[in-house]
């Protein structure tokens, strides 16, 4: 059994797994004797530790949650034990370390299901509040909407192991493991057929909403003189628009009247009866040729 010393600050414990409620945490629970030894050393706060499995040569970093474990036992989350390839009851080395503050990190989801989250950065930011540090190569697990998502830490800056306590860190995502981009199909352009130019082909076309459709009902119950209003459209009444062959990109043309209005032919009789303003003769109260 080794203790925290000034030279290496390490100690060995028997590992044990935490419950499922500590899934989103990256903290371990250590015995009170470890706190007694650490308080006598010149260490920085918050306390950060390096966990090493000598049998598999795997290591990770974490913080401490409480010092309430049984003597000689260290409780770890299950996903941390998987990163260390550590079985329950195995021997783990705990070493006090100082880590640099993180500035950048990159994650790779281990399943394409992570793309179903509406705002993955916000979910990850909320989950990392329970983490103390990140180690390149680790696979962290977060719980969101009663579903567990695993993310691999692909890159961290400025070091391979960084502290994320009270830091401003840029986060980036890599393509999920097993993700395949959808194939892009070129748009298929169909050539116009001869039936498109035939007005009879529009007979079965849905004309959309037409106001005041239907037929009326008389109070006496007779159906004489009742016709549907408005009258149904004939295929010849349906006319297609004429394309603007002079169209230019960046230019908008406003067409006020699509058809020129025919000029009315005025007859000679109508010209004579045309209204003329201030026409006619005036009347005087005095008679001409009579002196007062």
CSV table of C-alpha atoms in Angstrom, one decimal:
chain,number,residue,atom,x,y,z
A,1,UNK,CA,0.0,0.0,0.0
A,2,UNK,CA,1.5,3.4,-1.1
A,3,UNK,CA,0.6,6.8,0.2
A,4,UNK,CA,0.7,10.3,-1.2
A,5,UNK,CA,4.2,11.6,-0.9
A,6,UNK,CA,5.9,14.9,-1.9
A,7,UNK,CA,7.9,13.2,-4.6
A,8,UNK,CA,5.2,11.4,-6.6
A,9,UNK,CA,1.9,12.1,-4.8
A,10,UNK,CA,0.5,8.7,-5.8
A,11,UNK,CA,-1.4,6.0,-4.0
A,12,UNK,CA,-3.0,2.6,-4.9
A,13,UNK,CA,-6.6,1.8,-4.2
A,14,UNK,CA,-9.0,-1.1,-5.0
A,15,UNK,CA,-11.5,0.1,-7.6
A,16,UNK,CA,-15.3,-0.2,-7.2
A,17,UNK,CA,-18.1,1.0,-9.5
A,18,UNK,CA,-20.4,3.9,-8.8
A,19,UNK,CA,-24.2,3.7,-9.2
A,20,UNK,CA,-26.0,4.8,-12.3
A,21,UNK,CA,-26.8,8.2,-10.9
A,22,UNK,CA,-23.1,9.2,-11.2
A,23,UNK,CA,-23.1,8.4,-14.9
A,24,UNK,CA,-22.7,12.1,-15.9
A,25,UNK,CA,-19.9,12.7,-13.4
A,26,UNK,CA,-16.2,12.6,-13.9
A,27,UNK,CA,-15.4,12.4,-10.2
A,28,UNK,CA,-14.2,9.6,-7.9
A,29,UNK,CA,-14.9,8.9,-4.2
A,30,UNK,CA,-11.8,8.3,-2.1
A,31,UNK,CA,-11.3,7.4,1.6
A,32,UNK,CA,-10.8,10.1,4.3
A,33,UNK,CA,-7.1,9.1,4.7
A,34,UNK,CA,-6.4,10.4,1.2
A,35,UNK,CA,-7.7,13.8,2.2
A,36,UNK,CA,-5.6,13.8,5.3
A,37,UNK,CA,-2.5,13.1,3.3
A,38,UNK,CA,-3.4,15.7,0.6
A,39,UNK,CA,-4.0,18.4,3.1
A,40,UNK,CA,-0.4,18.1,4.3
A,41,UNK,CA,1.0,18.6,0.8
A,42,UNK,CA,1.4,21.8,-1.2
A,43,UNK,CA,-1.2,21.1,-3.9
A,44,UNK,CA,-3.4,23.4,-6.0
A,45,UNK,CA,-7.2,23.5,-5.9
A,46,UNK,CA,-9.5,22.2,-7.2
A,47,UNK,CA,-7.9,18.8,-6.8
A,48,UNK,CA,-7.3,16.9,-10.0
A,49,UNK,CA,-6.0,13.3,-10.2
A,50,UNK,CA,-4.4,11.0,-12.8
A,51,UNK,CA,-5.7,7.4,-12.7
A,52,UNK,CA,-3.4,4.7,-14.1
A,53,UNK,CA,-4.0,1.0,-14.7
A,54,UNK,CA,-0.5,-0.5,-14.7
A,55,UNK,CA,-1.8,-3.8,-16.1
A,56,UNK,CA,-3.2,-2.3,-19.3
A,57,UNK,CA,-1.0,0.8,-19.4
A,58,UNK,CA,-4.1,3.0,-19.7
A,59,UNK,CA,-4.6,6.3,-17.9
A,60,UNK,CA,-7.2,9.1,-17.5
A,61,UNK,CA,-7.8,12.1,-15.4
A,62,UNK,CA,-10.6,13.1,-13.1
A,63,UNK,CA,-11.7,15.1,-10.1
A,64,UNK,CA,-12.8,14.1,-6.6
A,65,UNK,CA,-16.4,14.1,-5.4
A,66,UNK,CA,-16.1,13.2,-1.8
A,67,UNK,CA,-13.8,11.5,0.7
A,68,UNK,CA,-16.2,9.1,2.3
A,69,UNK,CA,-15.2,5.8,0.8
A,70,UNK,CA,-14.0,2.8,2.8
A,71,UNK,CA,-10.3,2.6,3.5
A,72,UNK,CA,-8.4,1.2,0.6
A,73,UNK,CA,-11.3,1.6,-1.9
A,74,UNK,CA,-11.8,4.1,-4.7
A,75,UNK,CA,-15.2,4.4,-6.4
A,76,UNK,CA,-15.2,5.2,-10.2
A,77,UNK,CA,-17.9,5.7,-12.8
A,78,UNK,CA,-18.4,2.7,-15.0
A,79,UNK,CA,-17.4,4.5,-18.2
A,80,UNK,CA,-14.1,5.5,-16.6
A,81,UNK,CA,-13.4,1.9,-15.7
A,82,UNK,CA,-14.0,0.9,-19.3
A,83,UNK,CA,-11.5,3.5,-20.5
A,84,UNK,CA,-8.9,2.1,-18.1
A,85,UNK,CA,-9.8,-1.5,-19.0
A,86,UNK,CA,-10.2,-2.0,-15.2
A,87,UNK,CA,-12.4,-4.6,-13.6
A,88,UNK,CA,-14.2,-4.1,-10.3
A,89,UNK,CA,-11.8,-4.8,-7.5
A,90,UNK,CA,-8.7,-4.2,-9.6
A,91,UNK,CA,-5.8,-2.0,-8.5
A,92,UNK,CA,-5.6,1.6,-9.7
A,93,UNK,CA,-2.9,4.2,-9.1
A,94,UNK,CA,-4.1,7.7,-8.1
A,95,UNK,CA,-1.7,10.6,-8.6
A,96,UNK,CA,-2.3,14.3,-7.8
A,97,UNK,CA,-1.6,16.5,-10.9
A,98,UNK,CA,-1.9,20.0,-12.2
A,99,UNK,CA,-3.5,20.5,-15.6
A,100,UNK,CA,-3.6,23.5,-18.0
A,101,UNK,CA,-6.8,25.2,-18.8
A,102,UNK,CA,-8.5,24.0,-22.0
A,103,UNK,CA,-9.0,26.3,-25.0
A,104,UNK,CA,-10.2,23.8,-27.6
A,105,UNK,CA,-11.7,20.3,-27.7
A,106,UNK,CA,-13.0,18.0,-30.5
A,107,UNK,CA,-15.5,15.2,-30.0
A,108,UNK,CA,-16.6,12.3,-32.1
A,109,UNK,CA,-20.0,10.7,-31.3
A,110,UNK,CA,-19.9,6.9,-31.3
A,111,UNK,CA,-23.3,6.6,-32.8
A,112,UNK,CA,-25.3,8.5,-35.5
A,113,UNK,CA,-28.2,8.8,-33.1
A,114,UNK,CA,-26.4,11.8,-31.6
A,115,UNK,CA,-27.4,13.8,-34.7
A,116,UNK,CA,-31.1,13.5,-33.6
A,117,UNK,CA,-30.4,16.0,-30.8
A,118,UNK,CA,-31.6,19.5,-31.8
A,119,UNK,CA,-28.8,21.5,-30.2
A,120,UNK,CA,-25.9,19.1,-29.5
A,121,UNK,CA,-23.5,21.8,-28.3
A,122,UNK,CA,-25.9,23.0,-25.7
A,123,UNK,CA,-26.4,19.4,-24.5
A,124,UNK,CA,-22.7,18.8,-24.3
A,125,UNK,CA,-22.0,22.1,-22.5
A,126,UNK,CA,-24.6,21.2,-19.9
A,127,UNK,CA,-23.1,17.7,-19.4
A,128,UNK,CA,-19.5,19.0,-19.2
A,129,UNK,CA,-20.5,21.0,-16.1
A,130,UNK,CA,-20.1,17.8,-14.1
A,131,UNK,CA,-16.6,17.2,-15.6
A,132,UNK,CA,-13.4,18.5,-14.2
A,133,UNK,CA,-11.0,17.6,-17.0
A,134,UNK,CA,-10.6,16.0,-20.4
A,135,UNK,CA,-8.1,13.5,-21.7
A,136,UNK,CA,-7.4,12.8,-25.4
A,137,UNK,CA,-8.5,9.3,-26.4
A,138,UNK,CA,-11.1,8.9,-23.6
A,139,UNK,CA,-14.7,8.0,-24.3
A,140,UNK,CA,-17.1,10.0,-22.1
A,141,UNK,CA,-20.7,9.1,-21.6
A,142,UNK,CA,-23.6,11.6,-21.2
A,143,UNK,CA,-27.2,11.0,-20.3
A,144,UNK,CA,-29.8,13.0,-22.3
A,145,UNK,CA,-33.6,12.2,-22.5
A,146,UNK,CA,-33.0,8.9,-20.7
A,147,UNK,CA,-30.6,7.8,-23.4
A,148,UNK,CA,-26.8,7.3,-23.1
A,149,UNK,CA,-24.6,8.9,-25.7
A,150,UNK,CA,-20.9,8.1,-25.9
A,151,UNK,CA,-18.4,10.6,-27.3
A,152,UNK,CA,-14.7,10.1,-27.9
A,153,UNK,CA,-12.3,13.0,-27.1
A,154,UNK,CA,-10.4,13.3,-30.4
A,155,UNK,CA,-8.3,16.4,-29.6
A,156,UNK,CA,-7.7,18.8,-26.7
A,157,UNK,CA,-5.6,22.0,-26.6
A,158,UNK,CA,-3.1,23.2,-25.3
A,159,UNK,CA,-2.3,19.7,-23.9
A,160,UNK,CA,-3.5,16.1,-24.2
A,161,UNK,CA,-5.0,16.4,-20.7
A,162,UNK,CA,-6.7,19.7,-19.8
A,163,UNK,CA,-8.8,21.2,-17.1
A,164,UNK,CA,-12.3,22.5,-18.0
A,165,UNK,CA,-13.2,24.2,-14.7
A,166,UNK,CA,-14.2,27.8,-15.3
A,167,UNK,CA,-12.8,28.0,-18.8
A,168,UNK,CA,-13.8,29.4,-22.2
A,169,UNK,CA,-13.4,26.5,-24.5
A,170,UNK,CA,-14.2,26.1,-28.2
A,171,UNK,CA,-16.0,22.9,-29.1
A,172,UNK,CA,-16.1,21.1,-32.4
A,173,UNK,CA,-17.6,17.8,-33.6
A,174,UNK,CA,-16.3,15.2,-35.9
A,175,UNK,CA,-18.5,12.9,-38.1
A,176,UNK,CA,-20.2,10.2,-36.0
A,177,UNK,CA,-18.8,6.7,-36.1
A,178,UNK,CA,-20.6,4.8,-38.9
A,179,UNK,CA,-22.2,7.9,-40.4
A,180,UNK,CA,-22.7,8.0,-44.2
A,181,UNK,CA,-23.6,11.1,-46.0
A,182,UNK,CA,-26.8,10.9,-48.1
A,183,UNK,CA,-26.2,10.6,-51.9
A,184,UNK,CA,-27.1,13.6,-53.9
A,185,UNK,CA,-29.0,12.9,-57.0
A,186,UNK,CA,-28.9,15.3,-60.0
A,187,UNK,CA,-32.2,16.9,-60.8
A,188,UNK,CA,-34.1,15.1,-63.5
A,189,UNK,CA,-35.4,17.4,-66.2
A,190,UNK,CA,-38.3,16.1,-68.2
A,191,UNK,CA,-38.9,17.4,-71.7
A,192,UNK,CA,-42.4,18.9,-72.3
A,193,UNK,CA,-44.7,16.6,-74.1
A,194,UNK,CA,-47.2,17.4,-76.8
A,195,UNK,CA,-50.1,17.1,-74.4
A,196,UNK,CA,-49.0,20.1,-72.4
A,197,UNK,CA,-49.7,22.4,-75.3
A,198,UNK,CA,-53.2,21.1,-75.9
A,199,UNK,CA,-55.9,23.1,-74.0
A,200,UNK,CA,-58.0,20.0,-73.7
A,201,UNK,CA,-55.5,18.5,-71.3
A,202,UNK,CA,-56.5,21.1,-68.7
A,203,UNK,CA,-60.1,19.9,-68.6
A,204,UNK,CA,-59.4,17.7,-65.6
A,205,UNK,CA,-57.1,20.2,-63.9
A,206,UNK,CA,-58.0,21.3,-60.4
A,207,UNK,CA,-59.0,24.9,-60.8
A,208,UNK,CA,-58.8,25.6,-57.1
A,209,UNK,CA,-61.2,27.8,-55.1
A,210,UNK,CA,-64.0,29.5,-57.0
A,211,UNK,CA,-66.3,31.8,-55.1
A,212,UNK,CA,-70.2,31.6,-55.2
A,213,UNK,CA,-70.2,28.1,-56.7
A,214,UNK,CA,-73.3,25.8,-56.6
A,215,UNK,CA,-76.9,26.3,-57.3
A,216,UNK,CA,-79.8,28.1,-55.6
A,217,UNK,CA,-83.0,26.7,-53.9
A,218,UNK,CA,-86.4,28.2,-54.2
A,219,UNK,CA,-88.9,28.5,-51.3
A,220,UNK,CA,-91.7,26.8,-53.3
A,221,UNK,CA,-89.5,23.8,-54.1
A,222,UNK,CA,-89.5,24.4,-57.8
A,223,UNK,CA,-86.3,23.9,-59.8
A,224,UNK,CA,-87.2,26.0,-62.8
A,225,UNK,CA,-84.8,28.6,-63.8
A,226,UNK,CA,-82.1,27.4,-61.4
A,227,UNK,CA,-78.7,27.1,-62.9
A,228,UNK,CA,-75.3,26.6,-61.3
A,229,UNK,CA,-73.4,29.8,-60.8
A,230,UNK,CA,-70.9,30.5,-62.0
A,231,UNK,CA,-71.0,28.4,-65.1
A,232,UNK,CA,-68.4,25.7,-65.4
A,233,UNK,CA,-65.3,26.6,-67.3
A,234,UNK,CA,-64.7,25.2,-70.7
A,235,UNK,CA,-61.3,23.9,-71.8
A,236,UNK,CA,-61.1,26.7,-74.3
A,237,UNK,CA,-61.4,29.3,-71.5
A,238,UNK,CA,-58.2,28.1,-69.9
A,239,UNK,CA,-55.3,30.0,-71.3
A,240,UNK,CA,-51.7,29.6,-70.5
A,241,UNK,CA,-49.3,32.5,-69.7
A,242,UNK,CA,-46.9,33.8,-72.3
A,243,UNK,CA,-43.3,33.6,-71.2
A,244,UNK,CA,-41.1,36.7,-71.2
A,245,UNK,CA,-38.4,35.9,-73.7
A,246,UNK,CA,-36.6,39.2,-73.0
A,247,UNK,CA,-36.0,38.3,-69.4
A,248,UNK,CA,-32.6,39.3,-68.0
A,249,UNK,CA,-31.1,38.3,-64.7
A,250,UNK,CA,-31.3,41.1,-62.2
A,251,UNK,CA,-34.1,42.9,-64.0
A,252,UNK,CA,-37.8,43.0,-62.9
A,253,UNK,CA,-40.5,43.8,-65.4
A,254,UNK,CA,-44.0,44.9,-64.2
A,255,UNK,CA,-46.6,44.1,-66.8
A,256,UNK,CA,-49.6,46.3,-66.2
A,257,UNK,CA,-51.9,45.1,-69.1
A,258,UNK,CA,-51.2,41.8,-70.7
A,259,UNK,CA,-53.5,42.7,-73.7
A,260,UNK,CA,-54.0,46.0,-75.4
A,261,UNK,CA,-57.5,47.4,-75.1
A,262,UNK,CA,-59.4,47.7,-78.4
A,263,UNK,CA,-60.2,51.2,-79.5
A,264,UNK,CA,-63.9,52.1,-79.7
A,265,UNK,CA,-65.2,53.3,-83.0
A,266,UNK,CA,-67.1,56.5,-82.6
A,267,UNK,CA,-70.0,57.1,-85.0
A,268,UNK,CA,-70.7,60.5,-86.5
A,269,UNK,CA,-74.0,60.7,-84.6
A,270,UNK,CA,-72.3,60.0,-81.3
A,271,UNK,CA,-69.7,62.7,-82.1
A,272,UNK,CA,-72.5,65.3,-82.5
A,273,UNK,CA,-74.2,64.3,-79.3
A,274,UNK,CA,-70.9,64.4,-77.4
A,275,UNK,CA,-71.1,66.5,-74.3
A,276,UNK,CA,-69.4,69.9,-74.6
A,277,UNK,CA,-68.8,71.9,-71.5
A,278,UNK,CA,-70.2,75.5,-71.2
A,279,UNK,CA,-72.2,75.2,-74.4
A,280,UNK,CA,-75.5,76.9,-75.2
A,281,UNK,CA,-76.8,80.5,-75.2
A,282,UNK,CA,-77.2,83.0,-72.4
A,283,UNK,CA,-80.4,85.0,-71.5
A,284,UNK,CA,-80.5,88.6,-70.4
A,285,UNK,CA,-83.2,90.2,-68.1
A,286,UNK,CA,-83.1,93.4,-70.2
A,287,UNK,CA,-84.7,93.4,-73.6
A,288,UNK,CA,-82.5,94.6,-76.4
A,289,UNK,CA,-83.4,98.0,-78.0
A,290,UNK,CA,-85.4,99.3,-74.9
A,291,UNK,CA,-84.1,102.3,-73.0
A,292,UNK,CA,-84.7,102.5,-69.3
